[in-house]
Amino acid sequence: MSTKPYNRQEDEETSQVNDPMAAYHRLSADTNPHVLSDAELEIILRSKEEYEQGEYYTQEEVNKLMKQWLS
């Protein structure tokens, strides 16, 4: 099977791989795409308090619990 040799023509406009193909909508740093409900905000705040009080599991503890549950 023969292939046609590629001849680059200097007078043509060639596009580069890194040329932008589309403009993307960007959110500014102060724009929140999701507004939290009161219930969601309450859960997050409660979780932060639990974390600060040391009420959490480490990954090792979770792995041990999972082994117990699955055996």
XYZ file of N, CA, C and O in Angstrom:
284
model
N 0.848 -1.167 0.000
C 0.000 0.000 0.000
C 0.894 1.231 0.000
O 1.744 1.389 0.844
N 0.669 2.075 -0.943
C 1.484 3.291 -1.004
C 0.708 4.457 -0.402
O -0.507 4.505 -0.446
N 1.436 5.352 0.169
C 0.814 6.546 0.748
C 1.290 7.762 -0.009
O 2.391 7.794 -0.549
N 0.462 8.740 -0.012
C 0.784 9.986 -0.687
C 1.699 10.799 0.215
O 1.434 10.937 1.403
N 2.784 11.325 -0.310
C 3.661 12.136 0.542
C 2.962 13.438 0.933
O 2.204 14.002 0.157
N 3.198 13.845 2.151
C 2.616 15.087 2.652
C 3.499 16.249 2.254
O 4.665 16.296 2.589
N 2.925 17.184 1.524
C 3.647 18.388 1.135
C 2.999 19.579 1.821
O 1.873 19.943 1.513
N 3.713 20.164 2.737
C 3.188 21.321 3.451
C 3.303 22.543 2.558
O 4.357 22.809 1.990
N 2.229 23.259 2.453
C 2.233 24.459 1.633
C 2.367 25.665 2.545
O 1.573 25.862 3.446
N 3.365 26.450 2.309
C 3.675 27.581 3.176
C 2.675 28.723 3.067
O 2.524 29.495 3.981
N 1.989 28.835 1.950
C 1.072 29.958 1.791
C -0.303 29.695 2.415
O -1.095 30.599 2.561
N -0.577 28.480 2.829
C -1.845 28.171 3.477
C -1.788 28.537 4.951
O -0.751 28.456 5.585
N -2.933 28.935 5.482
C -3.006 29.136 6.935
C -3.161 27.768 7.556
O -4.055 27.015 7.211
N -2.256 27.438 8.439
C -2.353 26.146 9.102
C -2.744 26.374 10.554
O -2.289 27.315 11.196
N -3.599 25.515 11.049
C -3.991 25.654 12.451
C -3.035 24.844 13.310
O -2.498 23.837 12.879
N -2.839 25.308 14.491
C -1.977 24.627 15.448
C -2.855 23.816 16.385
O -4.018 24.129 16.609
N -2.284 22.788 16.964
C -3.026 21.944 17.885
C -3.517 22.745 19.079
O -4.611 22.532 19.582
N -2.726 23.689 19.530
C -3.102 24.441 20.716
C -3.941 25.676 20.414
O -4.183 26.475 21.292
N -4.396 25.841 19.189
C -5.295 26.946 18.886
C -6.625 26.710 19.587
O -7.134 25.597 19.597
N -7.221 27.722 20.167
C -8.505 27.521 20.837
C -9.598 27.195 19.825
O -9.692 27.825 18.782
N -10.387 26.189 20.126
C -11.454 25.782 19.226
C -12.797 26.391 19.642
O -13.679 26.532 18.835
N -12.936 26.689 20.915
C -14.196 27.253 21.398
C -13.922 28.086 22.638
O -12.961 27.851 23.350
N -14.760 29.044 22.844
C -14.649 29.840 24.065
C -15.476 29.151 25.137
O -16.621 28.784 24.921
N -14.893 28.946 26.287
C -15.572 28.278 27.382
C -16.035 29.313 28.396
O -15.328 30.260 28.687
N -17.196 29.068 28.939
C -17.724 29.950 29.974
C -16.961 29.674 31.259
O -16.841 28.545 31.694
N -16.438 30.683 31.858
C -15.707 30.538 33.107
C -16.442 31.266 34.215
O -16.941 32.363 34.023
N -16.468 30.625 35.364
C -17.078 31.260 36.517
C -16.021 32.071 37.245
O -14.888 31.646 37.378
N -16.394 33.225 37.697
C -15.449 34.019 38.464
C -15.303 33.401 39.850
O -16.105 32.574 40.276
N -14.273 33.809 40.562
C -13.968 33.229 41.867
C -15.085 33.451 42.879
O -15.289 32.650 43.775
N -15.842 34.509 42.716
C -16.893 34.809 43.689
C -18.265 34.289 43.266
O -19.261 34.549 43.914
N -18.333 33.523 42.186
C -19.604 32.976 41.718
C -19.769 31.563 42.234
O -18.917 30.722 42.021
N -20.856 31.302 42.908
C -21.144 29.970 43.419
C -22.173 29.324 42.500
O -23.310 29.779 42.435
N -21.816 28.241 41.791
C -22.756 27.639 40.848
C -23.902 26.900 41.544
O -24.904 26.628 40.943
N -23.743 26.571 42.820
C -24.789 25.874 43.558
C -25.010 26.573 44.895
O -24.087 26.729 45.680
N -26.216 26.979 45.131
C -26.550 27.617 46.397
C -27.018 26.515 47.341
O -27.934 25.753 47.025
N -26.368 26.424 48.498
C -26.691 25.383 49.462
C -28.012 25.682 50.156
O -28.312 26.823 50.487
N -28.771 24.613 50.374
C -30.005 24.768 51.144
C -29.632 24.866 52.624
O -28.498 24.581 53.014
N -30.594 25.242 53.436
C -30.339 25.329 54.875
C -29.952 23.968 55.444
O -29.065 23.872 56.296
N -30.591 22.908 54.967
C -30.287 21.560 55.456
C -28.860 21.149 55.075
O -28.137 20.580 55.902
N -28.457 21.445 53.838
C -27.095 21.112 53.404
C -26.058 21.883 54.214
O -25.038 21.328 54.632
N -26.306 23.150 54.418
C -25.387 23.980 55.193
C -25.281 23.478 56.633
O -24.183 23.414 57.193
N -26.395 23.069 57.210
C -26.396 22.536 58.572
C -25.559 21.258 58.666
O -24.791 21.072 59.606
N -25.692 20.383 57.680
C -24.921 19.135 57.669
C -23.425 19.420 57.571
O -22.611 18.810 58.269
N -23.055 20.354 56.734
C -21.638 20.700 56.570
C -21.078 21.281 57.862
O -19.992 20.903 58.311
N -21.811 22.197 58.475
C -21.347 22.806 59.722
C -21.239 21.771 60.839
O -20.288 21.780 61.612
N -22.213 20.846 60.906
C -22.162 19.794 61.921
C -20.955 18.888 61.673
O -20.261 18.485 62.611
N -20.674 18.574 60.417
C -19.525 17.734 60.078
C -18.209 18.400 60.473
O -17.295 17.739 60.981
N -18.111 19.704 60.256
C -16.899 20.429 60.657
C -16.697 20.381 62.158
O -15.582 20.194 62.640
N -17.798 20.536 62.906
C -17.712 20.470 64.367
C -17.274 19.077 64.823
O -16.437 18.945 65.716
N -17.835 18.044 64.214
C -17.453 16.670 64.566
C -15.975 16.426 64.278
O -15.285 15.790 65.081
N -15.503 16.927 63.159
C -14.092 16.758 62.812
C -13.191 17.449 63.842
O -12.200 16.885 64.290
N -13.550 18.671 64.211
C -12.756 19.418 65.189
C -12.727 18.723 66.549
O -11.753 18.842 67.289
N -13.783 17.975 66.878
C -13.853 17.259 68.155
C -13.227 15.860 68.056
O -13.246 15.110 69.020
N -12.682 15.534 66.896
C -12.032 14.241 66.717
C -12.992 13.106 66.448
O -12.624 11.935 66.579
N -14.197 13.406 66.079
C -15.210 12.387 65.807
C -15.172 12.004 64.329
O -15.997 12.450 63.530
N -14.200 11.198 63.970
C -14.072 10.745 62.594
C -13.288 9.443 62.583
O -12.686 9.045 63.577
N -13.348 8.729 61.463
C -12.610 7.494 61.276
C -11.443 7.753 60.336
O -11.586 8.477 59.354
N -10.309 7.120 60.622
C -9.186 7.170 59.687
C -9.443 6.152 58.580
O -10.318 5.275 58.714
N -8.694 6.227 57.505
C -8.870 5.279 56.412
C -8.573 3.856 56.876
O -9.255 2.904 56.474
N -7.575 3.693 57.744
C -7.249 2.363 58.269
C -8.419 1.796 59.068
O -8.743 0.612 58.963
N -9.065 2.632 59.885
C -10.219 2.187 60.667
C -11.379 1.785 59.756
O -12.052 0.785 59.988
N -11.592 2.554 58.712
C -12.666 2.251 57.763
C -12.372 0.928 57.059
O -13.268 0.093 56.887
N -11.123 0.711 56.678
C -10.759 -0.543 56.008
C -11.033 -1.737 56.923
O -11.537 -2.771 56.473
N -10.688 -1.624 58.211
C -10.938 -2.705 59.169
C -12.438 -2.959 59.320
O -12.894 -4.107 59.349
N -13.205 -1.884 59.438
C -14.675 -2.034 59.553
C -15.259 -2.713 58.326
O -16.143 -3.575 58.434
N -14.797 -2.345 57.161
C -15.302 -2.937 55.920
C -14.986 -4.424 55.859
O -15.823 -5.232 55.423
N -13.777 -4.796 56.286
C -13.419 -6.223 56.310
C -14.347 -6.983 57.233
O -14.794 -8.090 56.912
N -14.676 -6.390 58.393
C -15.586 -7.035 59.338
C -16.982 -7.180 58.733
O -17.619 -8.219 58.848
N -17.477 -6.128 58.079
C -18.814 -6.150 57.527
C -18.931 -7.143 56.372
O -19.973 -7.752 56.178
N -17.863 -7.262 55.586
C -17.923 -8.122 54.403
C -17.565 -9.573 54.670
O -17.689 -10.412 53.788
N -17.108 -9.877 55.874
C -16.745 -11.274 56.162
C -17.835 -11.995 56.917
O -18.791 -11.492 57.350
